[in-house]
Coordinates of C-alpha atoms in Angstrom, one line a residue:
M1024 CA -14.1 -96.0 -50.4
N1025 CA -15.6 -99.4 -51.0
C1026 CA -12.0 -100.9 -50.9
W1027 CA -11.3 -99.1 -47.6
L1028 CA -14.5 -100.6 -46.1
L1029 CA -13.6 -104.1 -47.3
Y1030 CA -10.1 -103.8 -45.9
F1031 CA -11.4 -102.5 -42.6
G1032 CA -13.9 -105.3 -42.3
Q1033 CA -11.3 -108.0 -43.0
Q1034 CA -8.8 -106.6 -40.5
W1035 CA -11.5 -106.4 -37.7
R1036 CA -12.7 -110.0 -38.4
A1037 CA -9.1 -111.3 -38.2
S1038 CA -8.6 -109.5 -34.9
L1039 CA -11.8 -111.1 -33.5
L1040 CA -10.7 -114.6 -34.6
K1041 CA -7.4 -114.1 -32.9
H1042 CA -9.2 -112.8 -29.8
D1043 CA -11.4 -115.9 -29.7
K1044 CA -8.2 -118.1 -29.5
L1045 CA -6.7 -116.1 -26.6
V1046 CA -9.7 -115.4 -24.5
S1047 CA -10.3 -117.6 -21.5
A1048 CA -13.2 -120.0 -21.8
G1049 CA -14.2 -119.2 -18.3
T1050 CA -15.4 -115.6 -19.1
F1051 CA -18.9 -114.4 -19.3
S1052 CA -20.9 -116.2 -21.9
H1053 CA -22.8 -113.0 -23.0
S1054 CA -19.5 -111.4 -24.0
G1055 CA -18.9 -114.3 -26.4
R1056 CA -22.3 -113.8 -27.8
N1057 CA -21.5 -110.1 -28.4
N1058 CA -18.3 -111.1 -30.3
R1059 CA -20.2 -113.5 -32.5
R1060 CA -22.9 -110.9 -33.1
F1061 CA -20.2 -108.4 -33.9
Q1062 CA -18.6 -110.7 -36.4
N1063 CA -21.9 -111.4 -38.1
V1064 CA -22.8 -107.7 -38.3
L1065 CA -19.3 -106.9 -39.6
S1066 CA -19.4 -109.7 -42.2
N1067 CA -22.7 -108.4 -43.5
A1068 CA -21.4 -104.9 -43.5
T1069 CA -18.4 -105.8 -45.5
N1070 CA -20.4 -107.7 -48.1
S1071 CA -22.8 -104.9 -48.3
A1072 CA -20.1 -102.3 -48.9
L1073 CA -19.6 -103.7 -52.4
T1074 CA -23.2 -103.0 -53.5
C1075 CA -24.3 -100.1 -51.4
G1076 CA -23.4 -96.4 -51.4
I1077 CA -20.8 -94.8 -49.3
M1078 CA -23.4 -93.1 -47.1
T1079 CA -25.2 -96.3 -46.5
C1080 CA -22.0 -98.2 -45.5
V1081 CA -21.0 -95.4 -43.1
H1082 CA -24.4 -95.6 -41.6
L1083 CA -24.0 -99.3 -41.1
L1084 CA -20.6 -99.0 -39.5
L1085 CA -21.8 -96.3 -37.1
T1086 CA -24.7 -98.4 -36.2
L1087 CA -22.4 -101.4 -35.5
V1088 CA -20.0 -99.3 -33.3
F1089 CA -23.0 -97.9 -31.4
T1090 CA -24.5 -101.4 -30.9
V1091 CA -21.2 -102.8 -29.5
S1092 CA -20.7 -99.8 -27.2
L1093 CA -24.1 -100.4 -25.6
G1094 CA -23.2 -104.1 -24.8
T1095 CA -21.9 -105.5 -21.5
P1096 CA -18.2 -104.9 -20.6
V1097 CA -15.7 -106.9 -22.7
E1098 CA -13.7 -109.5 -20.7
I1099 CA -10.0 -109.1 -20.0
H1100 CA -8.1 -110.9 -22.7
R1101 CA -5.9 -113.7 -21.5
P1102 CA -5.0 -117.3 -22.7
R1103 CA -7.3 -120.1 -21.7
G1104 CA -6.5 -121.5 -18.2
V1105 CA -4.6 -118.4 -16.9
P1106 CA -5.8 -116.7 -13.7
L1107 CA -6.0 -113.0 -13.5
T1108 CA -3.2 -112.9 -11.0
K1109 CA -0.8 -114.2 -13.7
R1110 CA -2.3 -112.2 -16.7
Q1111 CA 0.8 -109.8 -16.7
F1112 CA 3.1 -112.7 -17.7
Y1113 CA 1.1 -113.5 -20.8
E1114 CA 1.3 -110.4 -23.1
E1115 CA 0.2 -111.0 -26.6
N1116 CA 2.7 -108.9 -28.5
K1117 CA 5.8 -110.1 -26.5
P1118 CA 7.7 -113.3 -26.3
F1119 CA 6.6 -115.5 -23.5
T1120 CA 9.1 -116.4 -20.7
C1121 CA 8.4 -119.6 -18.8
L1122 CA 7.4 -118.8 -15.3
D1123 CA 10.4 -120.8 -13.9
G1124 CA 12.7 -118.6 -16.1
S1125 CA 14.1 -121.6 -18.0
K1126 CA 13.1 -120.5 -21.5
T1127 CA 11.6 -117.8 -23.7
I1128 CA 9.4 -118.7 -26.6
P1129 CA 7.3 -116.8 -29.2
F1130 CA 3.8 -116.1 -27.8
D1131 CA 2.1 -118.0 -30.6
R1132 CA 3.5 -121.2 -29.0
V1133 CA 1.4 -120.6 -25.9
N1134 CA -1.5 -123.1 -25.7
D1135 CA -0.4 -124.8 -29.0
D1136 CA -0.8 -128.2 -27.4
Y1137 CA 3.0 -128.8 -27.2
C1138 CA 4.9 -128.5 -23.9
D1139 CA 7.9 -126.2 -24.3
C1140 CA 8.4 -125.1 -20.6
K1141 CA 9.6 -127.5 -18.0
D1142 CA 7.1 -126.1 -15.5
G1143 CA 4.2 -126.4 -18.0
S1144 CA 3.4 -122.7 -17.8
D1145 CA 3.2 -122.3 -21.6
E1146 CA 0.2 -124.7 -21.8
P1147 CA -2.2 -123.5 -19.1
G1148 CA -5.2 -124.4 -21.3
T1149 CA -4.2 -127.8 -22.9
P1150 CA -3.2 -131.2 -21.4
A1151 CA 0.2 -131.1 -23.2
C1152 CA 2.3 -130.7 -20.0
P1153 CA 2.0 -133.4 -17.4
N1154 CA 2.9 -131.0 -14.6
G1155 CA 0.7 -128.1 -15.8
S1156 CA -2.4 -126.7 -14.1
F1157 CA -5.6 -125.3 -15.5
H1158 CA -7.5 -122.4 -13.8
C1159 CA -11.2 -122.7 -13.5
T1160 CA -12.7 -119.2 -13.4
N1161 CA -16.0 -120.6 -12.0
A1162 CA -17.9 -117.3 -12.1
G1163 CA -20.4 -117.2 -9.3
Y1164 CA -18.5 -119.8 -7.3
R1165 CA -14.9 -120.3 -6.1
P1166 CA -12.1 -120.2 -8.6
T1167 CA -9.9 -123.3 -8.5
F1168 CA -7.0 -125.1 -10.2
I1169 CA -7.1 -128.6 -11.6
P1170 CA -4.2 -130.7 -13.2
S1171 CA -3.8 -130.2 -16.9
S1172 CA -4.3 -133.9 -17.4
R1173 CA -8.0 -133.4 -16.7
I1174 CA -8.5 -131.0 -19.6
N1175 CA -10.8 -132.4 -22.3
D1176 CA -10.9 -135.8 -20.6
G1177 CA -14.6 -136.1 -20.9
I1178 CA -15.2 -135.4 -17.2
C1179 CA -16.5 -132.0 -16.0
D1180 CA -14.2 -130.8 -13.3
C1181 CA -14.9 -127.1 -13.5
C1182 CA -18.4 -126.1 -12.5
D1183 CA -18.3 -123.5 -15.4
T1184 CA -17.4 -126.4 -17.9
T1185 CA -14.3 -124.5 -19.2
D1186 CA -12.1 -127.6 -18.8
E1187 CA -14.1 -129.5 -21.5
Y1188 CA -14.1 -127.0 -24.3
N1189 CA -13.1 -129.5 -27.0
S1190 CA -14.0 -132.9 -25.7
G1191 CA -17.6 -133.1 -26.7
A1192 CA -18.7 -133.8 -23.1
K1193 CA -22.1 -132.5 -22.2
C1194 CA -21.3 -130.3 -19.2
E1195 CA -23.7 -128.1 -17.4
N1196 CA -22.7 -124.9 -15.7
T1197 CA -23.5 -125.5 -12.0
C1198 CA -21.5 -122.6 -10.6
K1199 CA -24.6 -120.6 -9.7
D1200 CA -26.2 -123.5 -7.8
L1201 CA -22.9 -124.3 -6.0
G1202 CA -22.4 -120.6 -5.2
R1203 CA -26.0 -120.4 -3.9
K1204 CA -25.5 -123.4 -1.7
E1205 CA -22.2 -122.2 -0.4
R1206 CA -23.7 -118.9 0.4
E1207 CA -26.4 -120.6 2.4
V1208 CA -23.8 -122.6 4.3
L1209 CA -21.8 -119.5 4.9
Q1210 CA -24.9 -117.6 6.0
K1211 CA -25.7 -120.4 8.4
M1212 CA -22.1 -120.5 9.7
A1213 CA -22.2 -116.7 10.0
E1214 CA -25.4 -116.9 12.0
I1215 CA -23.9 -119.6 14.3
T1216 CA -20.8 -117.5 14.7
R1217 CA -22.8 -114.4 15.5
E1218 CA -24.9 -116.1 18.1
G1219 CA -21.9 -117.9 19.5
F1220 CA -20.1 -114.6 19.9
L1221 CA -23.0 -113.1 21.7
L1222 CA -22.8 -116.1 24.1
K1223 CA -19.1 -115.5 24.4
R1224 CA -19.7 -111.9 25.5
Q1225 CA -22.1 -113.2 28.2
L1226 CA -19.4 -115.7 29.3
I1227 CA -16.8 -113.0 29.5
E1228 CA -19.1 -110.8 31.6
E1229 CA -20.0 -113.7 33.9
A1230 CA -16.3 -114.6 34.2
K1231 CA -15.3 -111.1 35.1
K1232 CA -18.0 -110.9 37.7
G1233 CA -17.2 -114.4 39.0
K1234 CA -13.5 -113.6 39.2
Q1235 CA -14.1 -110.4 41.2
E1236 CA -16.3 -112.4 43.6
K1237 CA -13.7 -115.0 44.0
Q1238 CA -11.0 -112.4 44.7
D1239 CA -13.2 -110.7 47.3
K1240 CA -14.0 -114.1 48.8
L1241 CA -10.3 -115.0 48.8
T1242 CA -9.5 -111.7 50.6
G1243 CA -12.1 -112.4 53.2
M1244 CA -11.0 -116.0 53.7
Q1245 CA -7.4 -114.9 54.2
D1246 CA -8.5 -112.5 56.9
N1247 CA -10.6 -115.2 58.5
K1248 CA -7.7 -117.6 58.3
K1249 CA -5.6 -115.2 60.5
Q1250 CA -8.3 -115.3 63.1
L1251 CA -8.5 -119.1 62.9
D1252 CA -4.8 -119.3 63.3
E1253 CA -5.0 -117.3 66.5
K1254 CA -8.0 -119.4 67.7
V1255 CA -6.1 -122.6 67.1
E1256 CA -3.1 -121.4 69.1
A1257 CA -5.4 -120.3 71.9
M1258 CA -7.2 -123.6 71.9
R1259 CA -3.9 -125.4 71.9
T1260 CA -2.8 -123.6 75.0
V1261 CA -6.1 -124.4 76.8
K1262 CA -5.8 -128.0 75.7
E1263 CA -2.2 -128.4 77.0
T1264 CA -3.1 -126.6 80.3
A1265 CA -6.1 -129.0 80.8
E1266 CA -4.1 -132.1 79.8
Q1267 CA -1.4 -131.6 82.4
P1268 CA -3.5 -132.2 85.6
E1269 CA -5.4 -134.9 83.7
K1270 CA -2.1 -136.7 83.0
E1271 CA -0.9 -136.4 86.6
A1272 CA -4.3 -137.7 88.0
K1273 CA -4.2 -140.6 85.6
E1274 CA -0.7 -141.5 86.6
R1275 CA -1.6 -141.4 90.3
H1276 CA -4.6 -143.6 89.6
L1277 CA -2.5 -146.0 87.6
K1278 CA 0.2 -146.2 90.2
A1279 CA -2.3 -146.9 93.0
W1280 CA -3.9 -149.6 90.9
E1281 CA -0.5 -151.2 90.0
E1282 CA 0.4 -151.2 93.7
Q1283 CA -2.9 -152.8 94.5
M1284 CA -2.4 -155.5 91.8
A1285 CA 1.1 -156.2 93.0
A1286 CA -0.1 -156.8 96.5
I1287 CA -2.9 -159.1 95.2
R1288 CA -0.4 -161.0 93.1
L1289 CA 1.9 -161.3 96.1
E1290 CA -0.8 -162.7 98.2
K1291 CA -1.8 -165.2 95.5
D1292 CA 1.8 -166.2 95.1
K1293 CA 2.2 -166.9 98.8
A1294 CA -1.0 -168.9 98.8
K1295 CA 0.3 -171.0 95.9
M1296 CA 3.6 -171.4 97.6
A1297 CA 1.9 -172.6 100.8
E1298 CA -0.2 -175.0 98.8
A1299 CA 2.8 -176.3 97.0
F1300 CA 4.7 -176.9 100.2
L1301 CA 1.9 -178.9 101.6
E1302 CA 1.7 -180.9 98.4
L1303 CA 5.4 -181.6 98.3
D1304 CA 5.5 -182.5 102.0
D1305 CA 4.2 -186.0 101.4
N1306 CA 5.0 -187.3 105.0
A1307 CA 3.7 -184.1 106.6
D1308 CA 6.8 -183.7 108.7
G1309 CA 7.0 -179.9 108.1
V1310 CA 9.9 -180.1 105.7
V1311 CA 10.3 -180.8 101.9
S1312 CA 13.1 -183.2 101.1
V1313 CA 15.0 -183.8 97.9
S1314 CA 13.2 -187.1 97.4
E1315 CA 9.8 -185.5 97.8
L1316 CA 10.8 -182.8 95.3
Q1317 CA 11.9 -185.5 92.8
T1318 CA 8.3 -186.7 92.5
H1319 CA 7.6 -183.6 90.2
A1320 CA 9.4 -184.5 87.0
E1321 CA 8.1 -181.3 85.3
L1322 CA 10.8 -179.4 87.4
D1323 CA 13.6 -181.1 85.4
P1324 CA 15.9 -178.3 84.3
D1325 CA 17.6 -180.1 81.4
A1326 CA 14.3 -181.5 80.1
D1327 CA 15.5 -185.1 79.9
G1328 CA 12.3 -186.3 81.6
T1329 CA 13.8 -187.1 84.9
L1330 CA 14.6 -184.9 87.9
S1331 CA 17.8 -186.3 89.4
E1332 CA 18.8 -186.0 93.0
T1333 CA 21.6 -183.6 92.1
E1334 CA 19.1 -181.5 90.1
A1335 CA 16.6 -181.5 92.9
Q1336 CA 19.3 -180.5 95.4
G1337 CA 20.3 -177.7 93.1
L1338 CA 16.8 -176.3 93.0
M1339 CA 16.8 -176.5 96.8
G1340 CA 19.9 -174.4 97.1
G1341 CA 22.1 -177.3 98.0
A1342 CA 20.1 -178.3 101.1
D1343 CA 18.7 -181.8 101.6
Q1344 CA 15.5 -180.4 103.0
V1345 CA 13.8 -177.1 103.6
D1346 CA 11.2 -175.9 106.0
T1347 CA 8.5 -173.3 105.2
S1348 CA 10.7 -170.3 105.7
A1349 CA 13.5 -171.6 103.5
F1350 CA 11.0 -172.9 100.9
E1351 CA 10.4 -169.3 99.8
S1352 CA 13.7 -169.3 97.9
V1353 CA 13.0 -172.8 96.5
W1354 CA 9.6 -171.6 95.3
T1355 CA 11.2 -168.8 93.3
N1356 CA 13.2 -171.4 91.4
I1357 CA 10.3 -173.8 90.7
K1358 CA 7.0 -171.8 90.5
D1359 CA 7.2 -171.2 86.8
K1360 CA 7.3 -175.0 86.1
Y1361 CA 5.5 -176.4 89.1
K1362 CA 2.1 -178.1 88.4
S1363 CA -0.2 -178.3 91.4
E1364 CA -1.6 -181.7 92.2
S1365 CA -5.0 -180.1 92.6
Q1366 CA -4.9 -178.7 89.1
P1367 CA -7.2 -180.9 86.8
V1368 CA -5.3 -183.2 84.5
E1369 CA -6.2 -182.7 80.8
S1370 CA -7.6 -185.9 79.4
A1371 CA -6.0 -187.3 76.3
P1372 CA -8.2 -187.0 73.2
V1373 CA -10.2 -190.1 72.4
E1374 CA -10.2 -191.2 68.8
T1375 CA -13.7 -191.5 67.4
P1376 CA -14.1 -194.9 65.6
G1377 CA -14.8 -194.7 61.9
E1378 CA -18.2 -195.3 60.4
E1379 CA -17.2 -198.8 59.4
M1380 CA -16.6 -199.6 63.0
K1381 CA -20.0 -198.4 64.0
E1382 CA -21.9 -200.6 61.5
P1383 CA -22.8 -204.0 63.0
V1384 CA -21.1 -206.9 61.5
G1385 CA -23.4 -209.8 60.9
D1386 CA -22.8 -213.5 60.6
N1387 CA -23.9 -213.5 57.0
D1388 CA -23.6 -211.1 54.0
S1389 CA -27.3 -210.0 54.1
E1390 CA -27.9 -206.2 53.9
P1391 CA -29.5 -204.4 56.9
Y1392 CA -33.1 -203.6 56.8
P1393 CA -34.1 -200.2 55.3
E1394 CA -35.8 -199.3 58.6
E1395 CA -32.4 -199.6 60.4
D1396 CA -30.8 -197.4 57.7
I1397 CA -33.4 -194.7 58.2
S1398 CA -33.1 -194.7 61.9
E1399 CA -29.4 -194.5 61.8
E1400 CA -29.6 -191.5 59.4
D1401 CA -32.0 -189.7 61.6
D1402 CA -29.8 -190.3 64.6
E1403 CA -26.8 -188.9 62.7
E1404 CA -28.8 -185.8 61.8
E1405 CA -29.8 -185.3 65.4
D1406 CA -26.2 -185.7 66.5
E1407 CA -25.1 -183.1 63.9
D1408 CA -27.7 -180.7 65.2
D1409 CA -26.6 -181.2 68.8
Y1410 CA -23.0 -180.7 67.7
H1411 CA -23.7 -177.4 66.1
E1412 CA -25.6 -176.1 69.1
E1413 CA -22.8 -177.1 71.4
D1414 CA -20.4 -175.4 69.0
D1415 CA -22.2 -172.1 69.2
K1416 CA -22.2 -172.1 73.0
A1417 CA -18.9 -172.7 74.8
P1418 CA -19.1 -174.5 78.2
P1419 CA -19.6 -171.9 81.0
S1420 CA -17.1 -173.8 83.2
I1421 CA -14.3 -172.7 80.9
R1422 CA -15.2 -169.0 80.4
T1423 CA -16.3 -168.2 84.0
P1424 CA -12.8 -168.3 85.4
E1425 CA -11.5 -166.2 82.5
K1426 CA -14.1 -163.6 83.1
S1427 CA -13.5 -163.5 86.8
Q1428 CA -9.8 -163.2 86.2
E1429 CA -10.3 -160.3 83.8
D1430 CA -12.6 -158.6 86.2
E1431 CA -10.0 -158.9 88.9
E1432 CA -7.3 -157.5 86.8
A1433 CA -9.4 -154.7 85.3
M1434 CA -8.5 -151.2 86.4
P1435 CA -11.2 -149.7 88.6
P1436 CA -13.1 -146.6 87.4
Y1437 CA -11.6 -143.2 88.1
D1438 CA -12.6 -141.3 91.2
A1439 CA -14.8 -138.3 90.8
E1440 CA -12.0 -135.8 91.0
T1441 CA -9.9 -137.6 88.3
Q1442 CA -12.9 -138.0 86.1
A1443 CA -13.7 -134.3 86.3
L1444 CA -10.1 -133.5 85.1
I1445 CA -10.5 -136.0 82.3
D1446 CA -13.8 -134.5 81.1
A1447 CA -12.3 -131.0 81.2
A1448 CA -9.3 -132.1 79.2
Q1449 CA -11.6 -133.9 76.7
R1450 CA -13.7 -130.7 76.1
A1451 CA -10.5 -128.8 75.5
R1452 CA -9.3 -131.4 73.0
D1453 CA -12.7 -131.3 71.2
D1454 CA -12.6 -127.5 71.0
F1455 CA -9.0 -127.6 69.7
N1456 CA -9.9 -130.3 67.1
E1457 CA -12.9 -128.3 65.9
A1458 CA -10.8 -125.1 65.5
E1459 CA -8.0 -127.1 63.7
K1460 CA -10.6 -128.7 61.3
A1461 CA -12.0 -125.2 60.5
L1462 CA -8.5 -124.0 59.8
K1463 CA -7.7 -126.9 57.5
E1464 CA -11.0 -126.4 55.6
A1465 CA -10.1 -122.7 55.2
D1466 CA -6.7 -123.6 53.9
D1467 CA -8.2 -126.0 51.4
Q1468 CA -10.7 -123.4 50.1
I1469 CA -8.0 -120.8 49.8
G1470 CA -5.8 -123.2 47.9
N1471 CA -8.7 -124.1 45.5
I1472 CA -9.5 -120.5 44.8
E1473 CA -5.9 -119.6 44.2
K1474 CA -5.5 -122.6 41.9
E1475 CA -8.5 -121.6 39.9
L1476 CA -7.4 -118.0 39.6
S1477 CA -4.0 -119.1 38.4
F1478 CA -5.4 -120.9 35.3
D1479 CA -5.1 -119.3 31.9
F1480 CA -8.8 -119.1 30.9
G1481 CA -8.2 -117.1 27.8
P1482 CA -7.6 -113.4 27.0
D1483 CA -10.9 -112.4 28.5
A1484 CA -11.4 -115.4 30.8
E1485 CA -14.0 -116.8 28.4
F1486 CA -13.1 -120.4 29.2
T1487 CA -13.8 -120.0 32.9
Y1488 CA -17.2 -121.5 32.7
M1489 CA -15.6 -124.9 31.8
Y1490 CA -13.7 -125.2 35.1
N1491 CA -15.0 -128.0 37.3
Q1492 CA -17.2 -129.2 34.4
C1493 CA -17.1 -132.5 32.4
Y1494 CA -18.5 -133.2 29.0
E1495 CA -19.2 -136.8 27.7
L1496 CA -19.3 -138.5 24.4
S1497 CA -20.7 -142.0 24.1
T1498 CA -19.6 -144.3 21.3
S1499 CA -20.3 -147.9 20.5
E1500 CA -17.6 -149.2 22.8
Y1501 CA -16.5 -146.4 25.2
I1502 CA -17.7 -143.3 27.1
Y1503 CA -15.2 -140.4 26.8
R1504 CA -15.2 -137.7 29.4
L1505 CA -13.4 -134.4 28.9
C1506 CA -12.9 -132.3 32.1
P1507 CA -11.3 -129.1 30.9
F1508 CA -8.2 -128.0 32.8
N1509 CA -8.3 -131.4 34.6
R1510 CA -8.1 -134.6 32.6
V1511 CA -9.6 -136.8 29.9
L1512 CA -11.0 -140.2 30.7
Q1513 CA -12.0 -143.3 28.8
K1514 CA -14.4 -145.9 30.3
P1515 CA -15.7 -149.1 28.7
K1516 CA -19.4 -148.8 28.0
Y1517 CA -20.2 -152.3 29.4
G1518 CA -18.1 -152.4 32.5
G1519 CA -14.4 -152.0 33.4
S1520 CA -12.1 -149.4 35.0
E1521 CA -11.4 -145.9 33.7
T1522 CA -8.3 -145.1 31.7
N1523 CA -6.6 -141.7 32.0
L1524 CA -6.0 -140.3 28.5
G1525 CA -4.0 -137.3 29.9
T1526 CA -4.0 -134.6 32.4
W1527 CA -4.1 -130.9 31.7
G1528 CA -0.9 -129.6 30.1
A1529 CA -1.2 -126.3 28.2
W1530 CA -2.8 -124.4 25.4
S1531 CA -1.0 -125.5 22.2
G1532 CA -2.7 -123.8 19.3
P1533 CA -1.0 -121.8 16.5
E1534 CA 0.9 -118.6 17.2
N1535 CA -1.9 -116.3 16.1
N1536 CA -4.4 -118.0 18.5
K1537 CA -3.1 -120.6 20.9
Y1538 CA -6.6 -121.0 22.5
L1539 CA -7.8 -123.2 19.6
V1540 CA -6.1 -126.4 20.9
M1541 CA -5.8 -128.0 24.3
K1542 CA -3.1 -130.5 25.2
Y1543 CA -3.5 -133.2 27.9
E1544 CA -0.4 -135.3 28.7
H1545 CA 1.0 -138.0 31.0
G1546 CA -2.0 -140.3 30.9
T1547 CA -2.0 -144.0 31.6
G1548 CA 0.9 -145.8 29.9
C1549 CA 0.2 -148.0 27.0
W1550 CA 1.5 -151.6 27.0
Q1551 CA 5.1 -151.3 25.8
G1552 CA 4.4 -147.8 24.5
P1553 CA 4.2 -144.2 25.6
N1554 CA 1.9 -142.6 28.0
R1555 CA -1.5 -141.7 26.6
S1556 CA -2.1 -138.1 25.5
T1557 CA -5.0 -136.2 24.0
T1558 CA -5.3 -133.2 21.7
V1559 CA -8.5 -131.2 21.9
K1560 CA -9.4 -129.0 18.9
L1561 CA -11.9 -126.2 19.7
T1562 CA -14.3 -124.8 17.1
C1563 CA -17.0 -122.2 17.3
G1564 CA -20.6 -123.2 18.1
K1565 CA -23.6 -122.2 20.2
E1566 CA -23.3 -125.3 22.4
T1567 CA -20.5 -126.8 24.5
V1568 CA -20.2 -130.4 23.4
V1569 CA -17.7 -133.1 22.4
T1570 CA -18.5 -134.0 18.8
S1571 CA -15.9 -136.7 18.0
T1572 CA -13.0 -138.7 19.3
S1573 CA -10.4 -140.7 17.4
E1574 CA -7.0 -142.2 17.8
P1575 CA -4.9 -141.1 14.8
S1576 CA -1.7 -142.5 16.3
R1577 CA -1.1 -145.2 18.9
C1578 CA -1.9 -143.9 22.4
E1579 CA -2.5 -140.4 20.9
Y1580 CA -6.1 -139.3 20.9
L1581 CA -7.9 -136.4 19.1
M1582 CA -11.1 -134.8 20.3
E1583 CA -13.3 -132.3 18.5
F1584 CA -14.9 -129.8 20.9
I1585 CA -17.5 -127.1 20.1
T1586 CA -17.7 -124.1 22.4
P1587 CA -18.9 -120.5 22.0
A1588 CA -15.7 -119.3 23.8
V1589 CA -13.7 -119.5 20.5
C1590 CA -16.3 -117.6 18.4
Q1591 CA -14.9 -114.4 16.9
E1592 CA -16.8 -111.2 15.9
T1593 CA -17.4 -111.0 12.2
S1594 CA -16.7 -107.7 10.4
N1595 CA -19.2 -108.4 7.6
T1596 CA -22.1 -110.7 8.2
D1597 CA -23.2 -110.9 4.5
P1598 CA -21.4 -113.8 2.9
S1599 CA -22.5 -112.7 -0.6
T1600 CA -20.2 -109.7 -0.4
H1601 CA -17.2 -112.1 -0.3
T1602 CA -18.0 -113.9 -3.5
H1603 CA -15.1 -113.6 -6.0
V1604 CA -15.9 -113.2 -9.7
E1605 CA -13.2 -113.0 -12.3
L1606 CA -13.8 -111.0 -15.5

């Protein structure tokens, strides 16, 4: 019986030692303590079996088994560095096949610090394979993988310290603290998401209500537009009816005025002709001869400066002389060039002598007295003042004839009957213009509402509230302005013109939710480059604000935009329930 107890104890100790080689270092530490306690108790029991009685040894073994059975659950056995998801590939009593299927090796060559598999899968817990990976269990935090080259390198990469099991590095298990901080962050994010989703529900309700109001308004405006169309056509008929007698009255008035002006011009022309005849008849014999006509060189037809006898006779219709009745035909030929002798002759411009001519020249080289200089300067200033005053006011002798001539040629005011027709037509035009303006405004409003209703504001119209709104972000150099469903602008902070970074294109998020990304295209062209464009990424938040802007590629901008419209309802608001713990 003592031999049996000794053999049993030795076999159990060997099994535990083998178990300690295979088990992952990332399992619960209290399980390792149970193993060591179990080994110590078993060793003591084995040694005691040689000196104690059979009943005493049996009692010790029963006590040992009872003690182990009351401990915490034993972890799942697997080689160091292997995640639970790949435990089935590492069975202790079977040869190991590399995960890439390239080779099969005995299981005792797993984690023997020699790389047998090309994919490094036989050394998940040692740095032997350069392309291997080590699994950090990180109980209480997130499991992760690190390159095998970081195993036992003296730097703690796993928060549960399992990557430095044989380096001597003093690592502290920080998984609980990291898990706690992560849960706090997740809790805060969950709170923001929850509040954001409540805001989103309000936005959806407001959008539905606003959409219904706009549709009702659109229906009413379309009905009103029909009435405005009819009113405009009626006003057009009234206007055209009133304008016809107005036009006829104006034409009559204009015709009478033109006839009157023609008679006035004819009388003036006859008076000028008679005056010219008297001026040309130098000897006052009642006729104008060729020689008398030659005295007016300005009538020279070939502009050679001399009016020859032949040329003068030609102007007189081949006659040597003409009387007053025949002079009428001659006047027709010469009146455009004829200059009356009573017309004032323009004086030639007189050159003003230079200042050096004004200064008196003395007999000697002595300088003039200062008093003379001062007086001359004063005189010049007075002359300049007089000159400016004369400049501002033109001589009345020049403008008076022009005004009188304009007054004579001005059309007289309309008579009362014609003015009444004009006033009636003007009132009809005003009424028509007002009706047409109202129709145009109605068309614009209908177009704006139809344009707004045509936008894709999300599955439940949750993005409607952004329409006709702009959100700004100020940086050290620029002010960026995002106007959803319109355009993105960039303006220098310290002066300068705006640059269009893109106009609204479409939603361009992933297939599962396209409403996470906005695309703005066809902005201002870059110098020797493409047109500017902007991608706007939307994330959940309680506020609506642009948080950042960057230019990852030339002329391609990226904006981060927070809005409650993308917040989703969470199925479980307690982040602690999602913590993953491997055993």
